[in-house]
mmCIF file of N, CA and C in Angstrom:
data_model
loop_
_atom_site.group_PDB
_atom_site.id
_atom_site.type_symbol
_atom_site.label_atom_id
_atom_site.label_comp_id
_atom_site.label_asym_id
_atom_site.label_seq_id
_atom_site.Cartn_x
_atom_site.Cartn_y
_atom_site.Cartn_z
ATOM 1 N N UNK A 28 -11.109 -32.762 0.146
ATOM 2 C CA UNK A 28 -11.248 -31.628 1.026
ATOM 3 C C UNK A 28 -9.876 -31.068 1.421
ATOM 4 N N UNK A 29 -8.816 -31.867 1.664
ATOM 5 C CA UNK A 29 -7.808 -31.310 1.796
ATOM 6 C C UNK A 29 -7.393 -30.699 0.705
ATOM 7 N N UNK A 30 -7.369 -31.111 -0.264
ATOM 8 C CA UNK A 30 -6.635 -30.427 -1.665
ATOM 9 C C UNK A 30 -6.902 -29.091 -1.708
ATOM 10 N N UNK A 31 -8.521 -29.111 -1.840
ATOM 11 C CA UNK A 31 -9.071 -28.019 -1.697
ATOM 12 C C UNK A 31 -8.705 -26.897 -0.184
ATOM 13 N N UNK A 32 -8.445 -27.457 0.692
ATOM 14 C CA UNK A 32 -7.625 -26.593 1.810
ATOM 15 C C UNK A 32 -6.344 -26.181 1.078
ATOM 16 N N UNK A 33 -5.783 -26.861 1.306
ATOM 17 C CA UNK A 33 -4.300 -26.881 0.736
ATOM 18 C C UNK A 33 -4.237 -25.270 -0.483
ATOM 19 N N UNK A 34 -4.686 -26.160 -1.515
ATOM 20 C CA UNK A 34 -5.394 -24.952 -2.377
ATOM 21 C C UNK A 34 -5.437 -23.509 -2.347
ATOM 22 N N UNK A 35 -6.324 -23.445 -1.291
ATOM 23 C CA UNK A 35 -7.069 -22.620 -0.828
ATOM 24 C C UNK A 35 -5.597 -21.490 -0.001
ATOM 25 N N UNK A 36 -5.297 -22.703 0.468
ATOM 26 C CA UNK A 36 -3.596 -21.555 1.244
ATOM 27 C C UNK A 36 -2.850 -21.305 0.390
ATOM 28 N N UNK A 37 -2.565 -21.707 -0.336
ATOM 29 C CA UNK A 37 -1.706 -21.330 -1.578
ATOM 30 C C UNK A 37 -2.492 -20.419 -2.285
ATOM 31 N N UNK A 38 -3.230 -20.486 -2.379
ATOM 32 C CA UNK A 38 -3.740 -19.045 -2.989
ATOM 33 C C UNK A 38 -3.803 -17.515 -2.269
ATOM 34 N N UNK A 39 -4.354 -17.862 -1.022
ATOM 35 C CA UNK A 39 -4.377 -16.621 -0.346
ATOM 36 C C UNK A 39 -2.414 -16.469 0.101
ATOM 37 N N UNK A 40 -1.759 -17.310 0.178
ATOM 38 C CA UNK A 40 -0.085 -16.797 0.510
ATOM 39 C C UNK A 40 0.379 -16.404 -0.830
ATOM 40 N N UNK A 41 0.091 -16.860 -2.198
ATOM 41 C CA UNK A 41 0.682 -16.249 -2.984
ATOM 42 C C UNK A 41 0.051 -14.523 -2.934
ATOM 43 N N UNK A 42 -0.598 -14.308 -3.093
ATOM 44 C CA UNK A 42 -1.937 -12.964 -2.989
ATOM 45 C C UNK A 42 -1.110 -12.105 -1.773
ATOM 46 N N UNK A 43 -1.108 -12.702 -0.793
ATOM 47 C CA UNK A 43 -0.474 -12.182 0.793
ATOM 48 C C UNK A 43 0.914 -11.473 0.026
ATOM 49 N N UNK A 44 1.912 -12.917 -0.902
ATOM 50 C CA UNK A 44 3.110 -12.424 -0.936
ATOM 51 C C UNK A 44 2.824 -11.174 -1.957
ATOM 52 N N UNK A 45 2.319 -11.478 -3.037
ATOM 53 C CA UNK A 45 1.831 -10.412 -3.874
ATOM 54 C C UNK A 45 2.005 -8.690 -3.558
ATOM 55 N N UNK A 46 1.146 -8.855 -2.681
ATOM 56 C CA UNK A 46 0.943 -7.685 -2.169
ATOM 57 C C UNK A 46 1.755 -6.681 -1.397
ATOM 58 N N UNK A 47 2.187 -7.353 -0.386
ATOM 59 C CA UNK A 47 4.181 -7.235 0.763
ATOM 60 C C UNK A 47 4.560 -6.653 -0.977
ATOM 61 N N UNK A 48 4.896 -7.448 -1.818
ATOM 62 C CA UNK A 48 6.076 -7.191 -2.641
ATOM 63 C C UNK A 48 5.778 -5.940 -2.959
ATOM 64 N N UNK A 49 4.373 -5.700 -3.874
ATOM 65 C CA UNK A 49 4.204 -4.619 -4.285
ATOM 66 C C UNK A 49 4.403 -3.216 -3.302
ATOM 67 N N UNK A 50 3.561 -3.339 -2.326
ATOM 68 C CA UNK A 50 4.098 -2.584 -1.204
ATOM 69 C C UNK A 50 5.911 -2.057 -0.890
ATOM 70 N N UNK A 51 6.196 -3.125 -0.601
ATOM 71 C CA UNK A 51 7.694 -3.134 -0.242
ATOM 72 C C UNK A 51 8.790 -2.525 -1.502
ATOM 73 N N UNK A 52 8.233 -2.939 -2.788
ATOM 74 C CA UNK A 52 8.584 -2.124 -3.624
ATOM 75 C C UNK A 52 8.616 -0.638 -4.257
ATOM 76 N N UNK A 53 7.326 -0.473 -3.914
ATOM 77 C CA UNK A 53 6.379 1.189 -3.419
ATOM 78 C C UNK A 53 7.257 2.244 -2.400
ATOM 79 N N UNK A 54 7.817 1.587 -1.791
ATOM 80 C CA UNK A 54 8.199 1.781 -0.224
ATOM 81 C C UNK A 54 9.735 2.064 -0.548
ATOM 82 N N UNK A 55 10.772 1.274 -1.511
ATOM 83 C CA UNK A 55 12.333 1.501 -1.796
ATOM 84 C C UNK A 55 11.981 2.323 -2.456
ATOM 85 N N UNK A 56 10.949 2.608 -3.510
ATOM 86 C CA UNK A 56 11.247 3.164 -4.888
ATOM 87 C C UNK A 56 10.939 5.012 -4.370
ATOM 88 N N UNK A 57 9.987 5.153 -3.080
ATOM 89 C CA UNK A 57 9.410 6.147 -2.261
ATOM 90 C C UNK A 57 11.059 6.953 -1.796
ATOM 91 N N UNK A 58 12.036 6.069 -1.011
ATOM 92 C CA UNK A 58 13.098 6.105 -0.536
ATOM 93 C C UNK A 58 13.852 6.823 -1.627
ATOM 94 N N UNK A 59 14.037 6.169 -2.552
ATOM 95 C CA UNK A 59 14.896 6.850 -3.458
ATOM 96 C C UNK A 59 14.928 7.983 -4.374
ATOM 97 N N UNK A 60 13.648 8.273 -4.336
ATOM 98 C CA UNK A 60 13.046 9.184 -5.224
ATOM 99 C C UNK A 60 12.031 9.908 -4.255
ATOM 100 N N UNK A 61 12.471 10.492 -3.307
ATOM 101 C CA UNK A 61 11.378 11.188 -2.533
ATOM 102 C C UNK A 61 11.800 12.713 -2.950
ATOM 103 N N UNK A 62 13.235 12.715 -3.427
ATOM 104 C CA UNK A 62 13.300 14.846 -3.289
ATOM 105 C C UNK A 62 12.533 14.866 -5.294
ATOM 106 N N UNK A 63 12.877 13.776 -5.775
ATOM 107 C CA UNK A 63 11.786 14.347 -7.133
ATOM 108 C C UNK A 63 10.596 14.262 -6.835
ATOM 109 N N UNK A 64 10.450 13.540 -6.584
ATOM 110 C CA UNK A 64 8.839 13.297 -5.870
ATOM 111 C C UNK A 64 7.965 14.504 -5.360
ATOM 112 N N UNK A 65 8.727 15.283 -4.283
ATOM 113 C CA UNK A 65 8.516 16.388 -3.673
ATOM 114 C C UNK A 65 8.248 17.562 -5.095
ATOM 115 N N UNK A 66 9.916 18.011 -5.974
ATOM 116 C CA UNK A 66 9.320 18.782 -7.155
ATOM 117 C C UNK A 66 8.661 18.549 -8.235
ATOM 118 N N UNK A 67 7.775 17.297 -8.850
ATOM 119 C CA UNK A 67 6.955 16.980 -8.887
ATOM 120 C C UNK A 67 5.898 17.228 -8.704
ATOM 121 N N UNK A 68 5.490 17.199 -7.605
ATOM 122 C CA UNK A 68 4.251 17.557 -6.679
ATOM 123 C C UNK A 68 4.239 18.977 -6.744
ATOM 124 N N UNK A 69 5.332 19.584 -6.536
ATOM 125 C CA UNK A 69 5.610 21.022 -6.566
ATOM 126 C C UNK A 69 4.831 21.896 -7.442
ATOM 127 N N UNK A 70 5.652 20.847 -8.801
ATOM 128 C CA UNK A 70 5.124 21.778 -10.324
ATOM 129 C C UNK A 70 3.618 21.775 -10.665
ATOM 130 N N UNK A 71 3.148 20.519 -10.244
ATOM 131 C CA UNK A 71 1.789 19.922 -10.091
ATOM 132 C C UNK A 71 1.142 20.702 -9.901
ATOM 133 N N UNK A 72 1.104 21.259 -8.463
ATOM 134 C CA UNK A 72 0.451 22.161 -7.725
ATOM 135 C C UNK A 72 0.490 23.944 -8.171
ATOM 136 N N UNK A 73 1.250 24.011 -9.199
ATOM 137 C CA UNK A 73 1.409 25.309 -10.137
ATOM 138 C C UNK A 73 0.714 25.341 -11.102
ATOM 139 N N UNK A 74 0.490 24.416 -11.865
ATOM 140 C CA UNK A 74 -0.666 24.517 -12.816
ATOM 141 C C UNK A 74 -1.577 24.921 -13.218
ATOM 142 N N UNK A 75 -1.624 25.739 -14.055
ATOM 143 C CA UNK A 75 -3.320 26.675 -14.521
ATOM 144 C C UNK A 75 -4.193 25.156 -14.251
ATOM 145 N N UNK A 76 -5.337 25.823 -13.816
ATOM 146 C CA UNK A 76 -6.767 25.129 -13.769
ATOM 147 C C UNK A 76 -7.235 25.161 -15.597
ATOM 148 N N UNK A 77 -7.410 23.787 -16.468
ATOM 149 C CA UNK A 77 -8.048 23.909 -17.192
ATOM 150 C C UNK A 77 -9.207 24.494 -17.553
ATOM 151 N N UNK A 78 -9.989 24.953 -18.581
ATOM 152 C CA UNK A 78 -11.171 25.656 -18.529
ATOM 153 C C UNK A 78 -11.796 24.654 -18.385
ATOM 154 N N UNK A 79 -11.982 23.701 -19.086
ATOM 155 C CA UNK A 79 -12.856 22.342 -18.821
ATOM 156 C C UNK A 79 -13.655 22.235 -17.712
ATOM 157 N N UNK A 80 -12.408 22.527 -16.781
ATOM 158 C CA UNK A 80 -13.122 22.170 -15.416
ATOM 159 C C UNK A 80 -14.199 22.897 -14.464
ATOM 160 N N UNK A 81 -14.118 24.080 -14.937
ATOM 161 C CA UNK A 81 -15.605 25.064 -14.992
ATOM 162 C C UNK A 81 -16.650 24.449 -15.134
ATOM 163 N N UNK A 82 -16.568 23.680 -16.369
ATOM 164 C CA UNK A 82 -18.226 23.104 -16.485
ATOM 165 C C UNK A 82 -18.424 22.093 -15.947
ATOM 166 N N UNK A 83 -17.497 21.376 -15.124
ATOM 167 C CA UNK A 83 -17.906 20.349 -13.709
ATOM 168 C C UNK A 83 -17.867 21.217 -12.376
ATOM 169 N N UNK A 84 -17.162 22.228 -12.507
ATOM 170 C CA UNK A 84 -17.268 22.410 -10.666
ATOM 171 C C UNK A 84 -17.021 23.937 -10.853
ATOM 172 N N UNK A 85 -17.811 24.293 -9.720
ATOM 173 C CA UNK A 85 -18.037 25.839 -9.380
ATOM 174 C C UNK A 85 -16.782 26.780 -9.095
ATOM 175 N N UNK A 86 -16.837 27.479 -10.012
ATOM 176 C CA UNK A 86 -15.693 28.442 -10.317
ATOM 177 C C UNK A 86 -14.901 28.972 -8.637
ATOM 178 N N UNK A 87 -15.719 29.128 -8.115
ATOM 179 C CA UNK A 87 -15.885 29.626 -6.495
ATOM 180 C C UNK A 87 -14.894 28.337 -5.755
ATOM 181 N N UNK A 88 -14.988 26.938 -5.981
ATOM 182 C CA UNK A 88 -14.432 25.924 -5.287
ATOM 183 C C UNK A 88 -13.417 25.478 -5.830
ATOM 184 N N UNK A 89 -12.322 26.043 -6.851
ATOM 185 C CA UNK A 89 -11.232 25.914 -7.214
ATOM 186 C C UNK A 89 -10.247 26.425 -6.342
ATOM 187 N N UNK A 90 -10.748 27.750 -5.755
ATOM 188 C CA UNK A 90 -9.603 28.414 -5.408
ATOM 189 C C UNK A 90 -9.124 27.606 -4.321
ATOM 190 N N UNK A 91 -9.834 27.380 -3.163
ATOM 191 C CA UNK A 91 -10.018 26.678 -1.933
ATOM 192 C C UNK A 91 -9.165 25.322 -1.777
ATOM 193 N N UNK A 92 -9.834 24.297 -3.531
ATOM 194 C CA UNK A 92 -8.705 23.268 -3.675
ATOM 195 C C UNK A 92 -7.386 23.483 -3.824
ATOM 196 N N UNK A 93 -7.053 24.457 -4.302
ATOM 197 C CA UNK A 93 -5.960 24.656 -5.422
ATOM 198 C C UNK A 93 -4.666 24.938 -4.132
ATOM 199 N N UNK A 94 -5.708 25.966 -3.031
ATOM 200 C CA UNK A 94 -4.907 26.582 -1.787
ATOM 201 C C UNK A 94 -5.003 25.294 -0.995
ATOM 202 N N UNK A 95 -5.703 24.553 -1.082
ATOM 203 C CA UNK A 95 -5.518 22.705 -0.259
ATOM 204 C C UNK A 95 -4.141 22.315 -0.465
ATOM 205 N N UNK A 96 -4.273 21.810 -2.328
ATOM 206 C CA UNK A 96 -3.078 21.392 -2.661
ATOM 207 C C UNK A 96 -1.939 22.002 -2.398
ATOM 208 N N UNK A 97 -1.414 23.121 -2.556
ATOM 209 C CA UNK A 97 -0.452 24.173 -2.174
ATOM 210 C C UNK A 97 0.073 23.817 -0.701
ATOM 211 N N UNK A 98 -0.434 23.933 -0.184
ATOM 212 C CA UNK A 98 -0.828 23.477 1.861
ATOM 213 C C UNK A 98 -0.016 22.205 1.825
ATOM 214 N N UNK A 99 -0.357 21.279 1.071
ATOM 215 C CA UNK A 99 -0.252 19.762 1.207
ATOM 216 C C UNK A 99 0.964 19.623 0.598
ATOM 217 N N UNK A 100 1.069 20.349 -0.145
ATOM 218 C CA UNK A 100 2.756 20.290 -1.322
ATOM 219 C C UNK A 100 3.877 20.634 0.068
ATOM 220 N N UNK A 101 3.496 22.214 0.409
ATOM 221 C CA UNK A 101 4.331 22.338 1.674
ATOM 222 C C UNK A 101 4.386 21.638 3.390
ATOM 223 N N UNK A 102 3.236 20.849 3.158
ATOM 224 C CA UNK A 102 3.538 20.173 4.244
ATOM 225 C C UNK A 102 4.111 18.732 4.138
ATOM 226 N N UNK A 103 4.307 17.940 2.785
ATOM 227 C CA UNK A 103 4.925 17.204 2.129
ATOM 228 C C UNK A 103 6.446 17.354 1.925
ATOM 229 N N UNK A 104 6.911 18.521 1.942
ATOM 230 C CA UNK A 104 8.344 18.893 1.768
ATOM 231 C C UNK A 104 8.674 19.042 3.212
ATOM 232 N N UNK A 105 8.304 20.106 4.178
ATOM 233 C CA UNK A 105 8.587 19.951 5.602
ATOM 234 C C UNK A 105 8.869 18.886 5.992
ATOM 235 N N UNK A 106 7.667 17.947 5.534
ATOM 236 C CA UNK A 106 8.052 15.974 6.341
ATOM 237 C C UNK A 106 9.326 15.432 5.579
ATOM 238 N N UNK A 107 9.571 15.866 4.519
ATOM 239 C CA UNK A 107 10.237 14.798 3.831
ATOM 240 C C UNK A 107 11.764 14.495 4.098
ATOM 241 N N UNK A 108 12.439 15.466 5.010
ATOM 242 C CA UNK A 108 13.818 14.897 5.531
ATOM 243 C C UNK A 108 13.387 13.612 6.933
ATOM 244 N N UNK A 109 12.283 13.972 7.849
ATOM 245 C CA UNK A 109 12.243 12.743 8.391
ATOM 246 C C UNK A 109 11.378 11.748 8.205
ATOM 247 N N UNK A 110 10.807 12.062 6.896
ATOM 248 C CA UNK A 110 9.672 11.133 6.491
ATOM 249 C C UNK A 110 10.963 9.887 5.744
ATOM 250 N N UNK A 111 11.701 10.118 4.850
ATOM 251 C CA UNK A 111 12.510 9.462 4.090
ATOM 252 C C UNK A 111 13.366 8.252 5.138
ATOM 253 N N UNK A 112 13.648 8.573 5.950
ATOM 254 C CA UNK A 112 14.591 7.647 6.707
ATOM 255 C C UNK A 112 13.367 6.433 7.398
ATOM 256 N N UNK A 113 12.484 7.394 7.591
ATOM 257 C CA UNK A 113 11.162 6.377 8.455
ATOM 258 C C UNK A 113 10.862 5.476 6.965
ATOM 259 N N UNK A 114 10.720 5.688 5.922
ATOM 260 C CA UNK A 114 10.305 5.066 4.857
ATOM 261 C C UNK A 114 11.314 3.752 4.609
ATOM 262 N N UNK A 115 12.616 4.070 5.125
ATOM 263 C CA UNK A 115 13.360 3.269 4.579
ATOM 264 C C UNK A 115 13.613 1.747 5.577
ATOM 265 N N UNK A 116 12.900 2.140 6.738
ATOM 266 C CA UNK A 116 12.657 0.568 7.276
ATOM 267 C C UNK A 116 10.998 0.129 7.247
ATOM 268 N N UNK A 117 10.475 0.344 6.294
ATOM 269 C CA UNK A 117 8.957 0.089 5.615
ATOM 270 C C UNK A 117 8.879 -1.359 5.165
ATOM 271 N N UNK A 118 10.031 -1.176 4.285
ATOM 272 C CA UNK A 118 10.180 -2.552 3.495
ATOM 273 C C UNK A 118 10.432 -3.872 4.563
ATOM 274 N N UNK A 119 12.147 -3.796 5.259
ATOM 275 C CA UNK A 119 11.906 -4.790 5.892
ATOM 276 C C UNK A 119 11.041 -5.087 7.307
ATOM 277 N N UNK A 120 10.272 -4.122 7.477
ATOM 278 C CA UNK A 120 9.437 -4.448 8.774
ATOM 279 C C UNK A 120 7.892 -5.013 8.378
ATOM 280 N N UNK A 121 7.961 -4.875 6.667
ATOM 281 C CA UNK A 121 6.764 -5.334 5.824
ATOM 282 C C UNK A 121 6.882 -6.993 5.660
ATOM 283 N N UNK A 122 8.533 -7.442 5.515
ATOM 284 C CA UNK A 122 8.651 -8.616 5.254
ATOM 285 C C UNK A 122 8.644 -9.241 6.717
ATOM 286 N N UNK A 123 8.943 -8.935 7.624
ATOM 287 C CA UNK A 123 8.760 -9.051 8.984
ATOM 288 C C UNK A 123 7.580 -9.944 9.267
ATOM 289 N N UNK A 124 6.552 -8.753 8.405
ATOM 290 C CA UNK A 124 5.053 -9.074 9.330
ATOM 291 C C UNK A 124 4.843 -10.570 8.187
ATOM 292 N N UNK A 125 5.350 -10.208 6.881
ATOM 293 C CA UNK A 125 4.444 -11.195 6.341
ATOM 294 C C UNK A 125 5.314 -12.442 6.603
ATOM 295 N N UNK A 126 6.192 -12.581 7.137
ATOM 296 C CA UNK A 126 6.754 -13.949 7.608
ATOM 297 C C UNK A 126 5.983 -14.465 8.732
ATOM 298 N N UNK A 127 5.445 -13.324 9.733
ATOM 299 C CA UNK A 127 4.791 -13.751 10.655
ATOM 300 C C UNK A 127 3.017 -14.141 10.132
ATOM 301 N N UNK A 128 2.567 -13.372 9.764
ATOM 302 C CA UNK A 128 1.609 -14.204 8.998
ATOM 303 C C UNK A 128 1.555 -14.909 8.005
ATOM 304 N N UNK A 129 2.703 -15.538 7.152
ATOM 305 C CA UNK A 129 2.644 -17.135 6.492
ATOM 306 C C UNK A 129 2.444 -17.859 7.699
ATOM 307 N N UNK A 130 3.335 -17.818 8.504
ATOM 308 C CA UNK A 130 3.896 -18.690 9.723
ATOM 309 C C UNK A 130 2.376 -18.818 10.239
ATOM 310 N N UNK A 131 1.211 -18.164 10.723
ATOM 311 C CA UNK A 131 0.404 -17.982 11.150
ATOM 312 C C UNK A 131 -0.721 -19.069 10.189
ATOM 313 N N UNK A 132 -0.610 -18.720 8.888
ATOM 314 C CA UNK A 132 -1.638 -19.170 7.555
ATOM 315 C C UNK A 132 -0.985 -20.878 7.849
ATOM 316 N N UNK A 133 0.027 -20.836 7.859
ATOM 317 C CA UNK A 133 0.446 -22.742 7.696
ATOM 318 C C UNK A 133 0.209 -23.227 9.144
ATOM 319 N N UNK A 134 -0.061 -22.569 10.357
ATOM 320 C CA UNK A 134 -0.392 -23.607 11.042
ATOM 321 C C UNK A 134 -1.456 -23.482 11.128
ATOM 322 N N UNK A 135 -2.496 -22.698 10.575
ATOM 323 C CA UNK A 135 -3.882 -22.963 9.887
ATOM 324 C C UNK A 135 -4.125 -23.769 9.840
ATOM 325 N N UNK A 136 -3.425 -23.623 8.289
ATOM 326 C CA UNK A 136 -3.597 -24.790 7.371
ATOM 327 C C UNK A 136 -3.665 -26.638 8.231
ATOM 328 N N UNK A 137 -2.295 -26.740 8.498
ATOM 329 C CA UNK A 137 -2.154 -27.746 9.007
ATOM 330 C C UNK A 137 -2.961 -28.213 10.607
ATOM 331 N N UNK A 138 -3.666 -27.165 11.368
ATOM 332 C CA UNK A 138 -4.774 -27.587 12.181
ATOM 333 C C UNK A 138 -6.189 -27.502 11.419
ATOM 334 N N UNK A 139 -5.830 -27.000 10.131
ATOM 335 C CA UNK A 139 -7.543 -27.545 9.652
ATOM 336 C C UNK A 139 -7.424 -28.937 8.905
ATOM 337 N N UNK A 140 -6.022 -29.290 8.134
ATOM 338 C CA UNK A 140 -5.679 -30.183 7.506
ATOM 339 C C UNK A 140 -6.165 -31.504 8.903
ATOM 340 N N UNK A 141 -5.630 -31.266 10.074
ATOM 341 C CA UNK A 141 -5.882 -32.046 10.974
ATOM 342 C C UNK A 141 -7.094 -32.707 11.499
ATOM 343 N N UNK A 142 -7.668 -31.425 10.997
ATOM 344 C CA UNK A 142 -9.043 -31.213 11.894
ATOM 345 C C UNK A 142 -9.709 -32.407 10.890
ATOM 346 N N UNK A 143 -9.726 -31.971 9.681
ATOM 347 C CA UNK A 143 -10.713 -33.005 8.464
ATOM 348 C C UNK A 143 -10.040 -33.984 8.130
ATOM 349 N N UNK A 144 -8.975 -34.059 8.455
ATOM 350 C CA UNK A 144 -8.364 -35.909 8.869
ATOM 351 C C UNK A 144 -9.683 -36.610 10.044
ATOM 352 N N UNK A 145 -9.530 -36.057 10.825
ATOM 353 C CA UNK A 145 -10.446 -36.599 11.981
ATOM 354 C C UNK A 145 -11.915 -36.508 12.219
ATOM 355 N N UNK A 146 -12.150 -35.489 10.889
ATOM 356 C CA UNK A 146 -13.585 -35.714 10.968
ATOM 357 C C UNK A 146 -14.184 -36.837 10.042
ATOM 358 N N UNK A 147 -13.144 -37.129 8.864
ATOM 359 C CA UNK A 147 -13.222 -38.482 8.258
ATOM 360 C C UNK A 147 -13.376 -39.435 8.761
ATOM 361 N N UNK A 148 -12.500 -39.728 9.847
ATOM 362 C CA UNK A 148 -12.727 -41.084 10.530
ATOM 363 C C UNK A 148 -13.401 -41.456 11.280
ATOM 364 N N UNK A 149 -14.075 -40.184 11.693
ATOM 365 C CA UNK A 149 -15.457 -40.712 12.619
ATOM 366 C C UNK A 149 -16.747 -40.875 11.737
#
C-alpha cells in the first residue's frame, strides 16, 4: 500500500512538474516573441474568407466574425506594451506556486504514508 502511495505521488508530481514547465515555457517564449506574435495575428485577420466556408456557415455570419477578429487583433496590440512585462513574471511566479504545491503533495504523502503505517498495526 505504500508503494502504491508513494507511486501514486510520483506520478501526479511528475504530471504537476510537466505541466509548470510547459506553461512556463509558453509564458518566456510569449515574452519574447509578443511584437511577431501581434503581426501575425495581424495578417491572419486580413485574409480572404475561403469559399469552402460558405457551405458550412451562413454567408451573413462571416462578416460579424471577421469584424470580431479585427476587434480582437486591435485590442491585442493596445495590451501588448503592458501585457509583455506582466508576462514576464508568469514563469517565475508559476515555479513559485508549484514549489508550494510539491511541498503541499509530500506532506500528503508522508501523512498518508503515516496514516497506513498505523492502520497496519492495529
Amino acid at each position: 500500500m505504500k508503494a502504491l502511495l508513494w507511486t501514486g505521488t510520483g506520478l501526479v508530481a511528475l504530471l504537476w512538474t510537466l505541466m509548470v514547465a510547459v506553461v512556463a515555457s509558453l509564458a518566456n517564449w510569449l515574452v519574447g516573441s509578443a511584437d511577431q506574435a501581434v503581426g501575425g495575428l495581424q495578417t491572419m485577420s486580413q485574409w480572404p474568407v475561403p469559399a469552402w466556408v460558405s457551405l458550412w456557415m451562413d454567408p451573413a455570419l462571416l462578416e460579424p466574425i471577421k469584424a470580431m477578429v479585427a476587434w480582437g487583433m486591435d485590442a491585442l496590440v493596445t495590451a501588448t506594451p503592458w501585457l509583455t512585462p506582466v508576462l514576464a513574471w508568469v514563469a517565475p511566479l508559476l515555479w513559485v506556486v508549484w514549489a508550494i504545491v510539491m511541498l503541499l503533495l509530500v506532506v500528503l504523502a508522508v501523512g498518508g504514508h503515516l496514516l497506513v503505517g498505523k492502520l497496519r498495526q492495529q
